[in-house]
Amino acid sequence: MAGRIIRLPDDVVNRIAAGEVIQRPANAIKELVENSLDAGARCITVTVSEGGLKSFCVQDDGHGIRFEDLPILCERHTTSKLEKYEDLSHIATFGFRGEALASISHVANVTVTTMTANQACAYKAHYFAGVYENGKNPIPCAGNRGTIIVAEHLFFNLKQRREALKNPTEEMRKILHVIQRYALHFHGVCFSLKKLGSSTPELHTQKDASLEATIAALFGNDVEQNLLRLNVSNDEYCVKVQGRITSANYVGKNYLFSLFVNNRLVDCPSLKRSVKDVYGKVLSKGRHPFVYLNVQLKPENVDVNVHPTKQIVRFRYEEEIIRLIEDAIQDELRKTDVSRPFMVSSQASSLPDVRMMASQDKSVREFNDPDDAAWRLVRVDSREQKLEQFLVRSTSSQSTTNTKRSLSQELEEPQFHQPAVSELKQKKRKTALTSIAELIDQYEQNHHVGLAEFFKEFTFVGCIDANRVLLQHRLMLYMVNAPAILSEFFYQVVLEGWQGFEPLHLSNPPSVDALIRLALEGVRSKVAFKDLPESEQNNLVSGILKCLTPKRREMWKTYLAFEVSDDLKLISIPCVLSSFTPDLTRLPRLMWRMLTKVSYASEKECFQQISKELADFFAPPTMQPAFLPDDATDDEIEERRLRSFVMENVLFHALKGFGFKPSIALSRSGDISSVVSLDHLYKTFERC
Ligand code: ADP
Ligand code: MG
């Protein structure tokens, strides 16, 4: 039970920050919630009508107010929390001025119902302008331990103010903001915010809940799943900061920033801005983090008495502390940037001497400056030098120089044009088939958001070998297994273009019979196809050809521009990416699989399997060996060169503009791994 409520001595009154305490419903409610917390409440319920403009009520289960204190409760400068001015230097309660209830009672009708542990019943009193309304004394009534304060008709006597606050939705938003912050910081206290008459609360947290569970309840699971811990302490400035921040994988629409200094919810625009700048380096435009900071300072280093609503506090070493927080957040984000969840297998450890330099180092700090950022120092333009230019084959360097042509020459090659992104977009969803829509929904709803962003924004650096490419994303370099990514990409391209493909006509249509025979020659079995007696070979082939019913041919043609003529010749295949010609030597395998591996029983399953087969056909397969041997022929060298060119200028170019929705499985498969953070690398080279 707190001390008695007393009138503050005049010398104290003269020295506390004066000004308007109640400006809008949200800040009146904040004062009442702080009173409840000061009273040791474990459960606080806020009920609001018309954004608090009509009424608001704060109910708690705190220690209550003594019957004897009720007469002066709403008078100005009456408080149980401060006796002399010196107490302010180590104040541990929110209140100390005895002004909130007085101010509210001057602009609203206030009813207080309260009961302490020692009283037999509760008492109810009405106040107006600081005193009992109409001289009515408190009346005994039934109640529970704790206090209920109701304020009605806010600003009924201030017409201009009332008119300025006409929008209940906006006021409700502000109230929600405040209660959310208190519920976050005082996790474990049960908070409810309700609209009067509504059965579902706007916000509700559980008693004794952990910080993480409370964050999930208040801000969503997405925030909670991407939380990083922040722990900073510094003896020189006598500061401890604990907090939770989201990693770069969380992409919020709004900047959710909460700052508590010695348990007070305060504004500190400079800190808020610096934290935003730190995130600006890792999040793309329009994406925001969640940041919750709990700053503990020596009470004598904080001045809580600088603002009438206590919204702003001053503290010693403000700049230095902001710097500390900024650096700590930057370090946390860096650490996780190297092991972003979608980049499971980090290769960084295998690279010698790529270590982060201590962030205390002044010269390093300069690179962290947004204006002079590492961004400027690393390569972000794919038209700059290519990786291939630095890869020299171990022998016959002369032959490579002979066959090597400049990039500009390559770009002028007539047979390849980069597919226009708009063209790809237009291609999307040409069909109204539900089963296709469902298959598309399946990967759209289960894709990895962070990875999708990666594939939208990367810069192509170069091909490492026949299968792996290096992509840069922000300040990180990633090694990507191209066949795996491209096969998932083509699956989506096929589904989205279903029923809208142009045919790619084969100039010399091969017979399906021949294709199947070629495919069977490549199939591993006990007895090789070629070694079978001719009659058996024919039986096998005609058995497969029987699957090619006119109905199926019709379906392939209508949906996929995959046409087989009546005399069973393959006339055309779908053109899934303009300017991309797939490897036609894989046609026999495709035809054989379309006839033997696809189940035509259910529509959805059939469409899915066909799309997978087509995706496998279009995506370049894994090539062995990844690096060409030293005795490779000129043709082989040329083949690899062409493959690299297509990877970059056709396939990855198309993928970037497509809106590819990578699966969550891809994030764990090891097909994408971070190699190194470029700013770390830059700093390492900078030292040389
Ligand atoms: P302050 O909080 O600065 O003391 P207020 O006007 O907010 O001033 O409150 C005046 C006093 O009323 C407080 O000091 C406290 O003793 C008492 N009081 C107000 N609300 C409550 C509550 N919910 N539970 C218990 N006591 C309360
Ligand atoms: Mg108070």
XYZ file of C-alpha atoms and ligand atoms in Angstrom:
716
model
C 0.000 0.000 0.000
C 1.433 3.384 -1.002
C 1.772 6.395 1.283
C -0.961 8.899 1.948
C -1.868 11.435 -0.700
C -0.502 14.822 0.294
C -0.423 18.275 -1.196
C 2.965 19.083 -2.710
C 4.747 21.942 -0.976
C 4.779 25.208 -2.975
C 8.530 25.152 -3.585
C 8.174 21.779 -5.319
C 5.129 22.894 -7.309
C 7.106 25.869 -8.592
C 9.906 23.679 -9.858
C 8.042 21.004 -11.762
C 7.477 21.319 -15.511
C 4.257 23.190 -16.098
C 2.007 22.910 -19.120
C -0.995 21.194 -20.486
C -1.095 17.619 -19.223
C -4.152 16.285 -21.054
C -4.110 16.905 -24.775
C -6.091 13.994 -26.159
C -7.733 10.765 -24.960
C -4.594 8.701 -25.566
C -2.477 10.700 -23.202
C -5.169 10.848 -20.505
C -5.410 7.058 -20.716
C -1.636 6.794 -20.528
C -1.688 8.730 -17.239
C -4.360 6.429 -15.822
C -2.505 3.284 -16.916
C 0.654 4.610 -15.294
C -1.293 5.177 -12.068
C -2.509 1.591 -12.196
C 1.023 0.312 -12.726
C 2.252 2.515 -9.861
C -0.465 0.880 -7.758
C 1.026 -2.556 -8.485
C -1.752 -3.729 -10.803
C -1.369 -7.131 -12.512
C -4.428 -6.757 -14.658
C -5.466 -3.561 -16.469
C -8.521 -3.229 -18.666
C -9.115 -0.152 -20.783
C -12.553 0.390 -22.318
C -13.075 3.142 -24.841
C -16.108 4.683 -26.476
C -15.789 6.732 -29.675
C -12.021 6.888 -29.565
C -12.192 7.979 -25.920
C -13.972 11.212 -26.824
C -17.273 10.002 -25.416
C -15.798 8.037 -22.534
C -12.931 5.897 -21.374
C -12.476 3.674 -18.381
C -9.344 2.198 -16.828
C -9.870 -0.632 -14.384
C -7.095 -2.238 -12.346
C -6.518 -4.701 -9.532
C -3.937 -2.503 -7.779
C -3.808 -1.441 -4.135
C -6.707 0.985 -4.412
C -7.141 4.463 -2.903
C -7.855 5.021 0.781
C -11.279 6.380 1.697
C -9.538 9.220 3.583
C -7.618 10.265 0.446
C -10.670 10.593 -1.777
C -11.490 14.212 -0.891
C -8.233 15.589 -2.307
C -7.663 12.906 -4.976
C -8.468 15.181 -7.900
C -7.031 18.389 -6.549
C -3.978 19.812 -8.279
C -0.562 18.777 -6.979
C -1.788 16.078 -4.653
C 0.238 12.913 -4.830
C 1.358 9.950 -2.791
C 4.590 9.604 -4.746
C 6.747 12.589 -3.861
C 7.342 14.553 -0.715
C 10.273 16.804 -1.428
C 11.933 17.944 -4.642
C 15.088 15.913 -3.987
C 13.039 12.712 -4.226
C 12.740 13.395 -7.951
C 16.374 12.412 -8.544
C 15.616 8.811 -7.711
C 11.914 8.584 -8.473
C 10.820 5.047 -9.344
C 7.130 5.727 -9.994
C 5.601 7.180 -13.146
C 3.694 9.889 -11.355
C 5.051 12.586 -9.072
C 3.203 15.793 -9.864
C -0.311 14.975 -8.735
C -1.714 16.615 -11.823
C -3.212 13.929 -14.040
C -6.459 13.300 -12.212
C -6.882 17.007 -11.523
C -6.405 17.851 -15.194
C -8.786 15.152 -16.376
C -11.432 16.246 -13.888
C -11.189 19.766 -15.320
C -12.057 18.626 -18.837
C -14.327 15.615 -18.211
C -16.756 14.100 -15.732
C -14.722 11.682 -13.609
C -16.049 8.798 -11.532
C -13.702 6.865 -9.261
C -14.677 3.550 -7.704
C -11.996 2.119 -5.471
C -11.336 -0.355 -2.706
C -8.194 -1.113 -0.712
C -7.372 -4.437 0.903
C -8.304 -3.135 4.367
C -11.735 -1.821 3.462
C -14.969 -3.766 3.790
C -16.509 -2.234 0.690
C -15.673 -0.045 -2.273
C -16.460 3.682 -2.547
C -17.633 5.624 -5.519
C -17.062 9.352 -5.976
C -17.846 11.794 -8.798
C -15.504 14.675 -9.458
C -15.752 17.846 -11.379
C -12.991 20.445 -11.697
C -10.955 18.843 -8.935
C -13.694 18.562 -6.286
C -16.642 16.348 -5.458
C -19.439 16.931 -7.891
C -22.330 18.819 -6.268
C -20.622 18.328 -2.907
C -21.564 14.616 -2.941
C -19.368 12.500 -0.677
C -18.178 9.047 -1.726
C -20.883 6.446 -1.535
C -20.222 2.881 -0.381
C -20.817 0.225 -2.991
C -19.880 -3.337 -3.885
C -16.539 -3.839 -5.611
C -13.219 -5.648 -5.814
C -9.834 -4.537 -4.630
C -8.481 -2.042 -7.099
C -9.616 1.079 -8.865
C -11.957 1.944 -11.713
C -11.657 5.413 -13.160
C -14.206 6.543 -15.744
C -13.969 9.814 -17.631
C -16.910 10.956 -19.751
C -17.446 13.707 -22.301
C -13.842 14.685 -22.680
C -13.347 18.383 -23.456
C -17.093 19.025 -23.068
C -16.126 22.499 -21.874
C -13.462 23.146 -24.544
C -15.323 23.492 -27.819
C -12.277 24.178 -29.980
C -10.364 21.196 -28.661
C -13.374 18.959 -29.171
C -13.640 20.069 -32.743
C -9.969 19.535 -33.376
C -10.276 15.929 -32.226
C -13.211 14.908 -34.331
C -11.845 11.633 -35.651
C -12.505 8.728 -33.229
C -10.617 6.264 -35.476
C -7.473 8.337 -35.301
C -7.815 8.677 -31.511
C -8.339 4.932 -31.196
C -5.174 4.339 -33.197
C -3.218 6.504 -30.781
C -4.712 4.726 -27.773
C -3.847 1.355 -29.285
C -0.286 2.554 -29.866
C 0.116 3.534 -26.195
C -1.471 0.408 -24.729
C 0.519 -1.805 -27.085
C 3.752 -0.264 -25.813
C 2.828 -0.646 -22.145
C 1.641 -4.194 -22.680
C 4.950 -4.934 -24.405
C 7.187 -3.453 -21.743
C 5.119 -4.738 -18.833
C 4.689 -8.193 -20.315
C 3.373 -10.392 -17.588
C 0.784 -7.767 -16.635
C -2.481 -8.676 -18.332
C -3.645 -5.832 -20.581
C -6.946 -5.603 -22.441
C -8.145 -2.828 -24.665
C -11.787 -2.909 -25.677
C -14.236 -0.777 -27.535
C -17.347 -0.260 -25.415
C -20.024 -2.729 -26.458
C -17.665 -4.907 -28.508
C -17.152 -8.495 -27.426
C -13.719 -8.916 -28.994
C -10.880 -6.916 -27.493
C -8.674 -4.771 -29.706
C -5.708 -6.064 -27.801
C -5.190 -8.664 -25.122
C -2.115 -10.032 -23.409
C -1.763 -12.809 -20.851
C -0.746 -12.500 -17.245
C 2.796 -13.833 -16.611
C 3.460 -14.227 -20.337
C 7.045 -14.068 -21.592
C 8.287 -11.122 -23.605
C 8.383 -13.232 -26.779
C 4.829 -14.522 -26.302
C 3.640 -10.972 -25.659
C 5.375 -9.689 -28.783
C 3.684 -12.440 -30.796
C 0.284 -11.530 -29.295
C 0.738 -7.821 -29.913
C 2.657 -7.602 -33.162
C 2.177 -10.999 -34.771
C 4.111 -14.233 -35.152
C 6.067 -12.880 -38.048
C 7.755 -10.337 -35.793
C 8.292 -12.881 -33.048
C 9.902 -15.409 -35.388
C 12.497 -12.947 -36.580
C 13.563 -11.505 -33.244
C 17.141 -10.863 -32.277
C 18.250 -10.073 -28.753
C 20.032 -6.865 -28.038
C 22.240 -6.505 -24.978
C 24.496 -3.537 -24.467
C 26.080 -2.266 -21.321
C 28.641 0.394 -20.718
C 30.080 1.333 -17.325
C 31.397 4.704 -18.407
C 27.911 5.956 -19.242
C 26.237 3.765 -16.608
C 23.834 2.345 -19.148
C 22.294 -1.028 -19.848
C 20.178 -1.595 -22.911
C 18.184 -4.701 -23.471
C 15.820 -5.177 -26.289
C 14.448 -7.135 -29.138
C 14.859 -6.162 -32.749
C 13.886 -7.900 -35.932
C 16.477 -9.321 -38.278
C 16.722 -8.272 -41.893
C 14.423 -11.157 -42.782
C 11.465 -9.375 -41.260
C 9.876 -6.899 -43.593
C 7.197 -4.824 -41.936
C 5.015 -2.200 -43.520
C 5.339 0.155 -40.540
C 8.253 1.145 -38.392
C 7.385 -0.333 -34.973
C 9.621 1.515 -32.574
C 9.237 1.398 -28.779
C 11.641 3.071 -26.410
C 11.541 2.855 -22.644
C 13.999 4.793 -20.534
C 13.938 3.692 -16.916
C 10.580 2.081 -17.634
C 9.064 5.250 -19.083
C 7.655 5.222 -22.578
C 9.439 8.167 -24.131
C 10.099 9.800 -27.454
C 13.655 10.257 -28.612
C 13.455 11.306 -32.269
C 17.221 11.278 -32.786
C 17.558 7.681 -31.581
C 14.516 6.613 -33.566
C 16.034 8.114 -36.698
C 19.502 6.620 -36.223
C 18.054 3.150 -35.737
C 16.025 3.625 -38.888
C 19.181 4.588 -40.768
C 20.942 1.450 -39.596
C 18.099 -0.658 -40.968
C 18.042 1.426 -44.119
C 21.267 -0.313 -45.100
C 19.813 -3.783 -44.968
C 16.135 -3.353 -45.744
C 14.824 -2.170 -49.038
C 12.750 0.975 -49.366
C 9.309 0.786 -47.802
C 10.306 -2.108 -45.512
C 10.549 -1.507 -41.778
C 11.744 -3.242 -38.632
C 10.330 -3.817 -35.186
C 12.561 -2.326 -32.511
C 12.001 -2.456 -28.767
C 14.592 -0.864 -26.534
C 14.634 -0.955 -22.778
C 17.240 1.529 -21.601
C 18.241 1.503 -17.945
C 20.200 4.479 -16.661
C 21.275 5.626 -13.242
C 18.238 7.599 -11.999
C 20.411 10.626 -11.273
C 21.455 10.707 -14.948
C 17.883 11.120 -16.145
C 15.739 14.207 -15.900
C 12.108 13.143 -16.065
C 10.839 16.612 -15.311
C 11.374 18.389 -18.627
C 8.009 17.951 -20.300
C 4.451 18.410 -18.984
C 3.287 15.050 -20.323
C 6.589 13.325 -19.420
C 6.810 12.259 -23.034
C 10.357 13.439 -23.306
C 13.140 12.827 -20.831
C 16.672 14.166 -20.914
C 19.559 11.960 -20.093
C 23.252 12.455 -19.714
C 25.531 11.060 -22.488
C 22.568 10.985 -24.865
C 24.717 11.093 -28.014
C 27.171 8.498 -26.814
C 24.394 6.153 -25.785
C 22.662 6.536 -29.140
C 25.966 5.610 -30.820
C 26.305 2.533 -28.622
C 22.816 1.361 -29.528
C 23.368 2.057 -33.199
C 26.592 0.018 -33.231
C 25.036 -2.850 -31.308
C 22.115 -3.099 -33.726
C 24.467 -2.934 -36.674
C 26.581 -5.759 -35.226
C 23.547 -7.918 -34.541
C 22.237 -7.433 -38.053
C 25.646 -8.180 -39.532
C 25.988 -11.366 -37.576
C 22.694 -12.596 -38.824
C 23.207 -11.258 -42.296
C 26.001 -13.788 -42.739
C 23.662 -16.570 -41.676
C 20.360 -15.327 -43.005
C 18.026 -18.311 -42.674
C 17.693 -18.753 -46.385
C 21.442 -18.912 -46.716
C 21.879 -21.919 -44.531
C 25.282 -23.127 -45.471
C 27.614 -20.254 -45.029
C 30.931 -20.634 -46.777
C 32.434 -17.682 -45.012
C 34.277 -19.808 -42.478
C 36.235 -21.532 -45.195
C 37.599 -18.259 -46.445
C 40.771 -17.352 -44.605
C 41.207 -13.918 -43.153
C 37.716 -12.688 -43.708
C 36.974 -11.433 -40.270
C 35.105 -8.475 -39.035
C 37.186 -5.730 -37.595
C 36.325 -4.430 -34.155
C 33.600 -1.890 -34.548
C 35.295 0.412 -32.046
C 37.891 1.120 -34.676
C 37.222 4.662 -35.802
C 38.311 4.092 -39.383
C 35.842 1.249 -39.683
C 33.056 3.267 -38.259
C 33.365 5.698 -41.108
C 32.275 2.977 -43.504
C 29.177 2.509 -41.446
C 28.097 6.055 -42.025
C 25.065 6.061 -44.283
C 26.531 8.911 -46.285
C 29.868 7.304 -46.778
C 28.626 3.779 -46.704
C 30.276 0.604 -47.861
C 27.490 0.539 -50.427
C 29.395 2.999 -52.462
C 32.520 0.945 -52.360
C 31.174 -2.372 -53.514
C 30.104 -3.356 -56.929
C 26.410 -3.081 -57.535
C 26.326 -2.629 -61.258
C 26.330 -5.834 -63.232
C 27.694 -4.047 -66.251
C 30.949 -3.624 -64.440
C 33.656 -6.232 -64.728
C 32.604 -9.856 -64.904
C 33.899 -12.636 -62.753
C 34.841 -14.709 -65.769
C 37.464 -12.166 -66.646
C 39.351 -13.138 -63.543
C 39.049 -16.868 -63.999
C 42.053 -18.165 -65.857
C 42.190 -21.800 -66.761
C 45.217 -23.487 -65.298
C 46.782 -24.504 -68.621
C 46.501 -23.448 -72.234
C 45.995 -19.876 -71.187
C 46.729 -19.003 -74.757
C 43.842 -20.970 -76.093
C 41.513 -19.193 -73.690
C 42.764 -15.836 -74.781
C 42.239 -16.875 -78.345
C 38.676 -17.879 -77.829
C 37.863 -15.150 -75.328
C 35.856 -12.297 -76.726
C 34.993 -9.095 -75.039
C 31.736 -8.824 -73.201
C 30.483 -6.119 -75.492
C 31.042 -8.459 -78.404
C 29.046 -11.114 -76.617
C 26.222 -8.769 -75.926
C 25.990 -7.995 -79.584
C 25.444 -11.608 -80.522
C 22.260 -11.604 -82.528
C 20.692 -14.878 -81.471
C 19.978 -13.843 -77.885
C 17.861 -11.021 -76.666
C 17.081 -10.491 -73.059
C 13.427 -11.352 -72.531
C 11.550 -8.197 -71.730
C 10.271 -8.255 -68.188
C 6.950 -6.747 -69.149
C 6.526 -9.531 -71.633
C 6.924 -12.077 -68.859
C 4.462 -10.273 -66.654
C 1.870 -10.206 -69.384
C 2.250 -13.904 -69.744
C 1.063 -14.495 -66.212
C -2.181 -16.369 -65.640
C -3.676 -16.898 -69.021
C -5.914 -19.660 -67.782
C -9.072 -19.785 -65.740
C -8.571 -23.435 -64.769
C -9.100 -23.928 -61.045
C -6.545 -26.691 -60.732
C -3.849 -24.410 -62.165
C -4.963 -21.568 -59.897
C -4.684 -23.947 -56.937
C -1.196 -25.064 -57.946
C -0.129 -21.435 -58.267
C -1.666 -20.623 -54.885
C 0.242 -23.517 -53.410
C 3.633 -22.025 -54.131
C 2.537 -18.439 -53.647
C 1.284 -19.105 -50.163
C 4.230 -21.183 -49.056
C 7.105 -19.246 -50.459
C 10.048 -17.779 -48.586
C 9.537 -14.031 -48.381
C 13.152 -13.107 -47.717
C 14.353 -15.272 -50.544
C 11.765 -13.812 -52.929
C 13.125 -10.391 -52.162
C 16.638 -11.676 -52.780
C 15.679 -12.935 -56.236
C 14.013 -9.656 -57.062
C 16.985 -7.535 -56.169
C 20.175 -9.493 -56.787
C 22.970 -8.449 -59.083
C 24.547 -11.118 -61.246
C 28.272 -11.279 -60.558
C 29.356 -14.215 -62.679
C 29.510 -17.972 -63.182
C 31.858 -19.884 -60.922
C 31.639 -23.063 -62.967
C 29.078 -24.774 -65.180
C 26.526 -25.038 -62.379
C 27.181 -22.405 -59.773
C 26.701 -18.682 -60.115
C 27.647 -15.835 -57.816
C 24.927 -13.347 -56.990
C 25.270 -10.229 -54.931
C 22.499 -9.021 -52.682
C 23.082 -5.781 -50.832
C 26.420 -6.271 -49.133
C 26.493 -10.040 -49.378
C 27.796 -12.434 -51.968
C 25.941 -15.693 -52.467
C 26.795 -18.865 -54.305
C 23.767 -20.327 -55.992
C 23.245 -23.733 -57.549
C 21.672 -22.599 -60.819
C 20.003 -25.835 -62.060
C 18.062 -26.243 -58.800
C 16.833 -22.660 -58.770
C 16.034 -22.598 -62.474
C 14.021 -25.794 -62.333
C 11.784 -24.275 -59.635
C 11.606 -21.077 -61.658
C 10.542 -22.878 -64.852
C 7.876 -24.801 -62.952
C 6.285 -21.466 -62.049
C 6.801 -20.070 -65.539
C 4.979 -23.067 -67.017
C 2.062 -22.867 -64.581
C 1.632 -19.148 -64.967
C 1.809 -19.317 -68.727
C -0.507 -22.325 -69.008
C -2.789 -21.963 -72.016
C -0.955 -18.877 -73.195
C 2.236 -20.166 -74.789
C 3.297 -19.485 -78.330
C 4.441 -22.642 -80.135
C 8.118 -23.063 -80.861
C 8.001 -24.970 -84.183
C 10.578 -27.625 -84.806
C 11.973 -27.145 -88.288
C 12.372 -30.845 -88.903
C 9.638 -32.493 -86.795
C 10.987 -35.706 -85.274
C 8.700 -38.704 -84.966
C 7.612 -39.584 -81.457
C 8.590 -43.166 -82.234
C 12.184 -42.093 -82.854
C 12.237 -39.926 -79.774
C 11.016 -42.774 -77.579
C 13.639 -45.133 -79.030
C 16.370 -42.595 -78.343
C 15.096 -42.137 -74.825
C 14.959 -45.863 -74.163
C 18.539 -46.206 -75.303
C 19.502 -43.863 -72.549
C 17.442 -45.612 -69.879
C 19.438 -47.847 -67.595
C 17.993 -51.368 -67.314
C 19.191 -54.937 -66.869
C 19.364 -55.497 -70.599
C 20.109 -52.430 -72.681
C 17.327 -51.470 -75.085
C 19.665 -51.854 -78.023
C 20.464 -55.434 -77.063
C 16.822 -56.516 -77.010
C 15.472 -58.459 -79.999
C 13.825 -56.120 -82.481
C 10.333 -57.486 -81.825
C 10.668 -56.713 -78.127
C 11.973 -53.252 -78.909
C 8.929 -52.641 -81.114
C 6.553 -53.981 -78.480
C 8.003 -51.717 -75.863
C 7.786 -48.659 -78.096
C 4.271 -49.350 -79.326
C 3.165 -49.935 -75.713
C 4.388 -46.442 -74.850
C 2.911 -44.928 -77.988
C -0.481 -46.277 -77.001
C -0.437 -43.780 -74.160
C -0.426 -41.028 -76.723
C -4.192 -40.971 -77.163
C -5.827 -38.305 -79.362
C -7.345 -36.820 -76.190
C -3.962 -36.352 -74.597
C -2.505 -34.890 -77.772
C -5.387 -32.444 -77.870
C -4.807 -31.498 -74.254
C -1.063 -30.955 -74.766
C -1.762 -28.789 -77.775
C -4.522 -26.641 -76.249
C -2.868 -26.011 -72.937
C 0.808 -26.080 -73.786
C 1.247 -25.515 -77.512
C 2.927 -28.917 -77.360
C 1.705 -30.369 -80.631
C 1.961 -33.905 -81.923
C 0.503 -34.378 -85.404
C -1.849 -37.184 -86.409
C 1.075 -39.056 -87.906
C 2.792 -38.752 -84.508
C 5.416 -36.168 -85.266
C 6.390 -33.562 -82.730
C 5.457 -30.283 -84.406
C 6.033 -27.763 -81.637
C 6.935 -27.278 -78.002
C 5.919 -24.301 -75.851
C 8.030 -21.195 -76.033
C 8.201 -20.484 -72.295
C 10.726 -17.672 -72.502
C 11.087 -15.709 -75.675
C 14.666 -15.770 -76.946
C 15.425 -18.945 -75.050
C 15.947 -22.174 -76.912
C 16.147 -25.173 -74.646
C 18.617 -27.974 -75.116
C 16.798 -30.055 -77.742
C 18.916 -33.118 -77.080
C 16.741 -33.518 -73.984
C 13.573 -33.847 -76.084
C 13.579 -37.695 -76.187
C 13.710 -37.840 -72.390
C 10.895 -35.298 -72.090
C 8.671 -37.178 -74.506
C 9.327 -40.501 -72.802
C 8.596 -39.054 -69.346
C 5.437 -37.250 -70.525
C 4.126 -40.622 -71.659
C 5.339 -42.865 -68.903
C 5.834 -40.794 -65.749
C 2.788 -38.546 -65.769
C -0.384 -39.821 -64.199
C -3.374 -38.693 -66.225
C -5.938 -39.816 -63.651
C -6.592 -36.582 -61.772
C -6.460 -33.207 -63.490
C -4.554 -31.321 -60.831
C -1.960 -34.034 -60.310
C -1.551 -34.430 -64.043
C -1.023 -30.690 -64.612
C 1.434 -30.553 -61.775
C 3.477 -33.465 -63.089
C 3.495 -32.174 -66.655
C 4.659 -28.772 -65.408
C 7.438 -30.451 -63.429
C 8.549 -32.446 -66.467
C 8.578 -29.349 -68.640
C 10.463 -27.412 -65.974
C 13.101 -30.144 -65.852
C 13.380 -30.028 -69.605
C 13.781 -26.261 -69.822
C 16.107 -25.807 -66.845
C 19.715 -26.455 -67.760
C 20.731 -29.749 -66.141
C 23.662 -30.095 -63.789
C 26.760 -30.422 -65.892
C 29.646 -32.732 -65.054
C 32.449 -32.002 -64.547
C 31.663 -28.578 -63.176
C 35.095 -27.312 -64.172
C 36.401 -28.210 -67.589
C 39.417 -30.517 -67.552
C 42.687 -29.128 -68.827
C 42.449 -31.077 -72.077
C 39.031 -29.712 -73.001
C 38.455 -29.100 -76.671
C 37.691 -25.733 -78.137
C 34.113 -26.862 -78.729
C 33.700 -27.733 -75.076
C 35.130 -24.384 -74.072
C 32.759 -22.656 -76.446
C 29.823 -24.651 -75.078
C 30.608 -23.530 -71.535
C 31.045 -19.952 -72.609
C 27.647 -20.000 -74.256
C 26.072 -21.598 -71.223
C 27.454 -18.862 -68.943
C 26.189 -16.247 -71.322
C 22.669 -17.703 -71.377
C 22.674 -18.124 -67.587
C 23.341 -14.476 -67.076
C 21.654 -12.709 -69.936
C 18.658 -14.896 -70.503
C 17.816 -17.098 -67.531
C 18.791 -15.093 -64.465
C 17.698 -11.927 -66.192
C 14.236 -13.422 -66.749
C 14.102 -14.830 -63.234
C 14.788 -11.433 -61.694
C 11.889 -9.774 -63.432
C 9.463 -12.643 -63.051
C 8.382 -12.339 -59.419
C 9.777 -15.774 -58.634
C 8.333 -17.278 -55.444
C 11.059 -19.563 -54.104
C 9.969 -22.392 -51.858
C 10.884 -22.591 -48.197
C 12.582 -25.911 -49.004
C 15.008 -24.059 -51.243
C 16.101 -22.017 -48.251
C 17.196 -25.182 -46.501
C 18.476 -27.248 -49.370
C 21.959 -25.757 -49.410
C 21.472 -24.551 -52.980
C 22.039 -20.993 -51.847
C 24.874 -20.197 -49.513
C 26.408 -16.968 -48.375
C 30.036 -16.628 -49.291
C 31.078 -13.404 -47.671
C 29.832 -10.018 -46.654
C 31.318 -7.473 -49.013
C 31.815 -4.760 -46.485
C 33.792 -7.185 -44.316
C 35.798 -8.175 -47.323
C 36.310 -4.600 -48.297
C 37.550 -3.766 -44.849
C 39.949 -6.690 -44.964
C 41.380 -5.555 -48.266
C 41.471 -2.010 -47.019
C 43.969 -3.132 -44.410
C 46.310 -4.636 -46.979
P 0.545 11.280 -9.591
O 0.437 10.000 -10.301
O 1.532 12.215 -10.211
O 0.744 11.114 -8.140
P -2.252 11.567 -10.290
O -3.116 12.742 -10.383
O -2.066 10.732 -11.461
O -0.840 12.064 -9.757
O -2.778 10.661 -9.123
C -2.917 11.212 -7.829
C -2.805 10.146 -6.802
O -3.949 9.316 -6.821
C -1.654 9.229 -6.948
O -0.491 9.743 -6.330
C -2.130 7.956 -6.265
O -1.861 7.983 -4.890
C -3.637 8.008 -6.448
N -4.093 7.142 -7.524
C -4.474 7.532 -8.741
N -4.853 6.473 -9.481
C -4.704 5.393 -8.720
C -4.929 3.994 -8.924
N -5.384 3.506 -10.071
N -4.677 3.152 -7.888
C -4.227 3.632 -6.719
N -3.978 4.929 -6.500
C -4.226 5.804 -7.460
Mg -0.322 9.754 -12.140
